Amino acid sequence: MPTILQPAPKDAPGLSDKFGRQATDLRISLIDKCNLRCTYCMPADGLAWLPKDRLLTLEEITRIVRIGVRDLGIRELRLTGGEPLVRVDLAQIIASVRNEFPELPISLTTNGVGLAKKAQALADAGLSRINVSLDTLHSDTYATLTRRNQIDSVFAGIDAALAAKLTPVKINAVLMRGINDEQAPELLAWALERGLELRFIEQMPLDADHTWRKDNMVTAAQLREYLGQRFVLSPDTRPRAGAPAERFLVSNLGEPEKILGTVGIIASVSEPFCADCLRTRITAEGKVMSCLFSREETDLSALLRDGSDDAAIAERWRAAMWGKPRAHGMDHVGLGSKDFVQSDRSMSAIGG
């Protein structure tokens, strides 16, 4: 039986929820398909991809952004996947949104495979900056984690993003116990040398194989211990402003006054920040996910395709966000708790 949505109160601003949060960060998945098979996301044989006619079109994506920015208080856009570079009209989507909203920050999350050939075109279309997923500097470890031998392509893509001035270029890294966890200091040193902003992300229960266990993940506290073997981390005093990453200033041991750059840690599991969440997500087929871990979705695609006006779409979107759970898809924080039920969707199907 479909969930009955409770309309958002007329006086609730934008995409508000019952807990006083208001979403201003829109994340749209452009496609569920991916050209890697990362162990913390997807099974080795891949998934059943959505047929093309189920994916949001360029026009529908632009319309969603228009409604979000014009009517609902959206202030930034992140394009995700799957792997968004697989989408053949990616540059046209970016250009369409940029044409309507010249000042809107538009970022992209990608695995970097194929980015070397596309970075400049994406920048020319109006992309503001880019996040590239890279969990290791070693080809053998990369192949173990992604089940593909594409690390040189990713390095080339990062160089191309820097050349195209898609900055700050951020690197997203997931640590897996016994595979790449002890490589964390090396990865940070590499990022700092190149002016990249590295962000470590705790492994979350969003894998298609459902093998995640809380007692086997690398926590933020353990990560800080690894990094502390080589660096001094000092809290960054700039306001976090709802950002998922807690930032730290980085310096070498013995030289705490010489700041080399920053590192971010996204600790969704061990140090959750749900009370400050500002995100609203749209899946590749046009469903609102109010929480990354929610098992409930609200379809916008039917309204986009049946002649409904913008006001009707906005109200359904507002209702979906009004029903946002307090945390982790529940009424309390607790990934790994006994009452947590993992979503049937993996990260590739949701969008990051």
XYZ file of C-alpha atoms in Angstrom:
352
model
C 0.000 0.000 0.000
C 1.497 3.385 -0.985
C 2.349 5.827 1.770
C -0.268 8.523 2.314
C 1.531 11.844 2.335
C 0.656 14.501 4.868
C 0.665 17.911 3.156
C 3.252 20.360 4.419
C 1.709 23.279 6.327
C 1.070 26.329 4.164
C 3.317 28.470 6.365
C 6.245 26.011 6.329
C 9.023 27.515 4.206
C 10.289 25.657 1.151
C 11.239 22.023 1.667
C 10.830 21.958 5.445
C 10.314 18.945 7.686
C 8.722 18.382 11.087
C 12.091 18.675 12.847
C 12.876 22.229 11.795
C 15.211 21.427 8.917
C 14.874 23.014 5.483
C 16.493 21.381 2.457
C 18.453 23.788 0.260
C 20.886 21.285 -1.323
C 19.357 19.374 -4.245
C 20.997 16.160 -5.451
C 19.701 14.642 -8.679
C 20.804 11.243 -9.947
C 21.044 11.373 -13.740
C 21.426 7.629 -14.301
C 21.660 4.460 -12.225
C 24.172 2.782 -14.543
C 27.858 2.658 -13.559
C 31.016 1.437 -15.289
C 32.667 0.269 -12.040
C 31.582 -2.429 -9.587
C 32.747 -1.060 -6.238
C 32.416 -3.664 -3.512
C 30.782 -1.242 -1.061
C 28.102 -0.332 -3.582
C 27.368 -2.905 -6.255
C 27.518 -6.676 -6.831
C 30.190 -8.032 -9.171
C 27.661 -8.766 -11.923
C 26.070 -5.329 -11.722
C 22.382 -4.554 -11.377
C 19.349 -4.455 -13.640
C 19.554 -0.942 -15.105
C 16.531 1.255 -15.646
C 15.258 1.378 -19.225
C 15.989 4.692 -20.936
C 12.348 5.780 -20.986
C 12.226 5.590 -17.179
C 15.097 8.054 -16.743
C 14.354 11.722 -16.271
C 14.835 13.652 -19.502
C 16.900 16.809 -19.897
C 13.707 18.852 -19.916
C 12.361 17.131 -16.794
C 15.627 17.617 -14.909
C 15.672 21.297 -15.838
C 12.058 21.663 -14.726
C 12.753 20.047 -11.346
C 15.676 22.405 -10.789
C 13.523 25.365 -11.867
C 10.796 24.486 -9.365
C 13.347 23.855 -6.638
C 15.277 27.091 -7.106
C 12.411 29.409 -8.015
C 9.762 28.126 -5.618
C 11.317 26.002 -2.883
C 14.548 27.639 -1.727
C 17.129 25.368 -3.377
C 20.514 27.101 -3.382
C 22.876 24.493 -4.824
C 22.720 21.499 -7.152
C 24.745 18.294 -7.194
C 24.478 15.927 -10.185
C 25.174 12.289 -9.320
C 24.612 8.715 -10.470
C 25.309 5.829 -10.870
C 28.029 7.355 -12.974
C 26.837 10.634 -14.531
C 29.591 10.633 -17.174
C 27.805 7.645 -18.731
C 24.898 9.952 -19.569
C 25.472 11.112 -23.165
C 23.628 14.423 -22.726
C 25.402 15.406 -19.489
C 26.921 18.602 -20.901
C 23.561 19.605 -22.377
C 21.858 19.083 -19.003
C 24.415 21.302 -17.289
C 24.092 23.964 -20.002
C 20.296 23.930 -19.761
C 20.348 24.531 -16.008
C 23.132 27.096 -16.275
C 21.206 29.025 -18.927
C 18.303 29.499 -16.508
C 20.360 30.017 -13.360
C 23.667 31.749 -14.087
C 24.657 31.979 -10.401
C 23.577 28.518 -9.163
C 26.487 26.384 -7.885
C 26.419 23.161 -9.920
C 28.716 20.313 -8.885
C 29.180 16.774 -10.117
C 30.154 13.544 -8.371
C 31.954 11.053 -10.627
C 34.264 8.066 -10.459
C 36.521 9.901 -12.912
C 36.617 7.191 -15.576
C 36.339 9.081 -18.857
C 36.629 12.493 -17.209
C 39.881 13.367 -19.019
C 38.008 13.647 -22.316
C 35.020 15.539 -20.906
C 36.253 17.893 -18.175
C 36.726 20.952 -20.379
C 33.367 20.473 -22.125
C 31.636 20.236 -18.744
C 33.354 23.408 -17.572
C 32.363 25.174 -20.795
C 28.749 24.044 -20.245
C 28.709 25.723 -16.851
C 29.772 23.120 -14.290
C 31.143 24.843 -11.177
C 33.260 22.114 -9.611
C 33.682 18.365 -9.308
C 34.041 15.514 -6.794
C 36.020 12.457 -7.881
C 35.863 9.121 -6.065
C 39.291 7.603 -5.439
C 39.913 5.224 -2.532
C 43.584 4.368 -3.126
C 46.694 5.293 -5.100
C 47.613 1.656 -5.834
C 46.409 -0.100 -8.964
C 46.079 -3.512 -7.296
C 44.023 -2.127 -4.403
C 41.915 -0.117 -6.842
C 41.179 -3.252 -8.835
C 40.197 -5.094 -5.646
C 37.792 -2.339 -4.599
C 36.259 -1.507 -7.988
C 36.717 -4.826 -9.826
C 38.127 -2.806 -12.731
C 41.604 -1.633 -13.846
C 40.900 2.043 -14.451
C 43.058 3.917 -11.956
C 45.231 5.608 -14.613
C 42.074 6.968 -16.247
C 41.007 8.439 -12.910
C 44.379 10.135 -12.379
C 44.126 11.629 -15.881
C 40.597 12.804 -15.144
C 41.683 14.589 -11.976
C 44.458 16.362 -13.878
C 41.945 17.398 -16.543
C 39.518 18.727 -13.931
C 42.284 20.870 -12.435
C 43.256 22.138 -15.895
C 39.620 23.030 -16.612
C 39.474 24.916 -13.279
C 36.610 22.806 -11.912
C 37.840 23.760 -8.469
C 37.944 23.020 -5.693
C 38.424 19.459 -6.924
C 37.341 17.215 -4.058
C 38.364 13.578 -3.692
C 35.947 11.165 -2.016
C 37.501 8.093 -0.380
C 35.878 5.157 1.410
C 38.105 3.075 3.670
C 37.601 -0.682 3.915
C 39.131 -2.546 6.822
C 42.103 -4.680 5.780
C 42.087 -3.362 2.213
C 42.958 0.334 2.089
C 42.537 1.630 5.641
C 46.266 1.876 6.365
C 46.757 3.821 3.120
C 44.863 6.832 4.479
C 47.936 8.967 5.396
C 49.510 8.328 1.996
C 46.316 9.337 0.203
C 46.053 12.536 2.231
C 49.692 13.477 1.528
C 49.107 12.965 -2.198
C 45.967 15.146 -2.149
C 47.644 17.945 -0.205
C 50.582 18.050 -2.614
C 48.177 18.613 -5.513
C 45.842 21.112 -3.866
C 42.965 18.618 -3.758
C 40.393 18.537 -0.952
C 40.241 14.957 0.335
C 37.108 13.777 2.133
C 36.982 10.406 3.822
C 33.506 8.853 3.940
C 32.569 6.141 6.414
C 31.319 3.008 4.709
C 27.526 3.028 4.952
C 24.913 0.245 4.690
C 24.126 1.059 1.060
C 25.779 -1.924 -0.617
C 23.679 -4.052 -2.952
C 25.044 -7.273 -1.430
C 23.930 -6.221 2.099
C 27.182 -7.419 3.664
C 27.837 -4.214 5.640
C 28.470 -4.647 9.370
C 28.977 -1.811 11.788
C 31.624 -3.710 13.729
C 33.721 -4.142 10.580
C 33.757 -0.569 9.287
C 36.517 2.008 9.750
C 35.102 4.713 12.022
C 35.982 8.404 12.001
C 37.824 7.973 15.306
C 39.935 5.149 13.880
C 40.630 7.215 10.767
C 41.863 10.132 12.879
C 44.237 7.684 14.588
C 45.614 6.541 11.219
C 46.106 10.108 10.033
C 47.633 11.077 13.375
C 50.582 8.799 12.651
C 51.786 11.372 10.097
C 49.755 14.567 10.520
C 48.301 16.935 13.100
C 44.573 17.591 12.613
C 43.109 20.794 14.069
C 39.397 21.683 13.889
C 38.553 24.080 11.074
C 36.659 26.945 12.729
C 34.747 27.959 9.598
C 30.984 27.311 9.966
C 29.981 23.841 8.804
C 26.618 25.235 7.597
C 24.997 21.828 7.182
C 27.876 20.348 5.172
C 28.241 16.580 5.678
C 32.025 16.787 6.117
C 33.659 17.888 9.352
C 36.767 19.770 8.211
C 40.209 19.736 9.814
C 43.304 21.833 9.150
C 46.276 19.584 8.390
C 49.922 20.080 9.330
C 52.931 17.792 9.609
C 53.989 16.344 12.935
C 56.506 18.748 14.482
C 55.259 21.682 12.369
C 51.737 22.374 13.660
C 51.899 26.052 12.675
C 52.453 25.277 8.947
C 49.019 24.485 7.510
C 49.227 22.233 4.447
C 45.524 22.242 3.621
C 42.331 20.640 4.865
C 40.745 17.215 5.101
C 37.102 16.356 5.625
C 35.541 13.385 7.403
C 31.952 12.353 6.691
C 30.964 10.200 9.658
C 27.365 9.303 8.849
C 27.506 6.171 10.985
C 29.621 6.869 14.060
C 29.149 10.650 14.414
C 25.845 11.358 12.621
C 24.846 14.891 11.656
C 21.207 14.210 10.789
C 19.921 17.169 12.828
C 21.687 19.531 10.415
C 20.838 17.756 7.141
C 19.960 20.159 4.319
C 19.661 17.671 1.451
C 16.823 16.507 -0.750
C 17.426 13.766 -3.321
C 15.760 12.884 -6.610
C 16.476 9.434 -8.052
C 17.182 8.846 -11.726
C 13.535 7.911 -12.360
C 12.173 10.967 -10.548
C 11.448 9.833 -7.003
C 12.062 11.990 -3.952
C 14.152 10.401 -1.225
C 13.954 12.655 1.799
C 16.668 10.673 3.585
C 19.534 8.658 2.138
C 18.451 5.697 4.291
C 14.698 6.037 3.849
C 12.667 3.095 2.581
C 9.899 5.431 1.410
C 9.959 7.302 -1.895
C 7.618 9.826 -3.482
C 7.163 9.810 -7.232
C 7.352 13.079 -9.152
C 7.732 11.546 -12.605
C 4.006 10.857 -13.009
C 3.238 14.531 -12.404
C 6.038 15.587 -14.728
C 4.483 13.505 -17.511
C 0.715 13.869 -17.003
C 0.377 17.596 -17.606
C 0.402 18.641 -13.939
C 1.489 22.208 -13.297
C 4.554 23.304 -11.352
C 2.512 24.069 -8.244
C 1.273 20.455 -8.012
C 4.813 19.122 -8.362
C 6.075 21.542 -5.718
C 3.364 20.527 -3.263
C 4.064 16.810 -3.652
C 7.772 17.489 -3.189
C 7.034 19.572 -0.089
C 4.853 16.786 1.316
C 7.616 14.224 0.715
C 10.102 16.355 2.631
C 7.619 17.176 5.407
C 7.555 13.428 6.098
C 11.347 13.178 6.329
C 12.371 10.911 9.247
C 14.405 12.275 12.118
C 17.495 10.245 11.246
C 18.706 7.213 9.261
C 15.208 6.502 7.947
C 13.864 6.128 11.512
C 12.767 8.235 14.467
C 16.263 8.056 15.941
C 19.893 7.768 14.862
C 21.267 4.259 14.727
C 22.784 2.696 11.629
C 23.424 -0.868 12.654
C 20.828 -0.792 15.439
C 18.446 -3.727 15.749
C 15.512 -1.825 14.266
C 17.434 -0.420 11.287
C 16.290 -1.945 8.004
C 18.597 -1.427 5.051
C 17.040 0.010 1.909
C 16.584 -2.284 -1.062
C 18.382 0.350 -3.131
C 22.150 0.575 -3.279
C 23.984 3.884 -3.450
C 24.221 3.634 -7.252
C 20.438 3.553 -7.508
C 19.877 6.413 -5.074
C 22.462 9.007 -6.038
C 24.964 10.336 -3.508
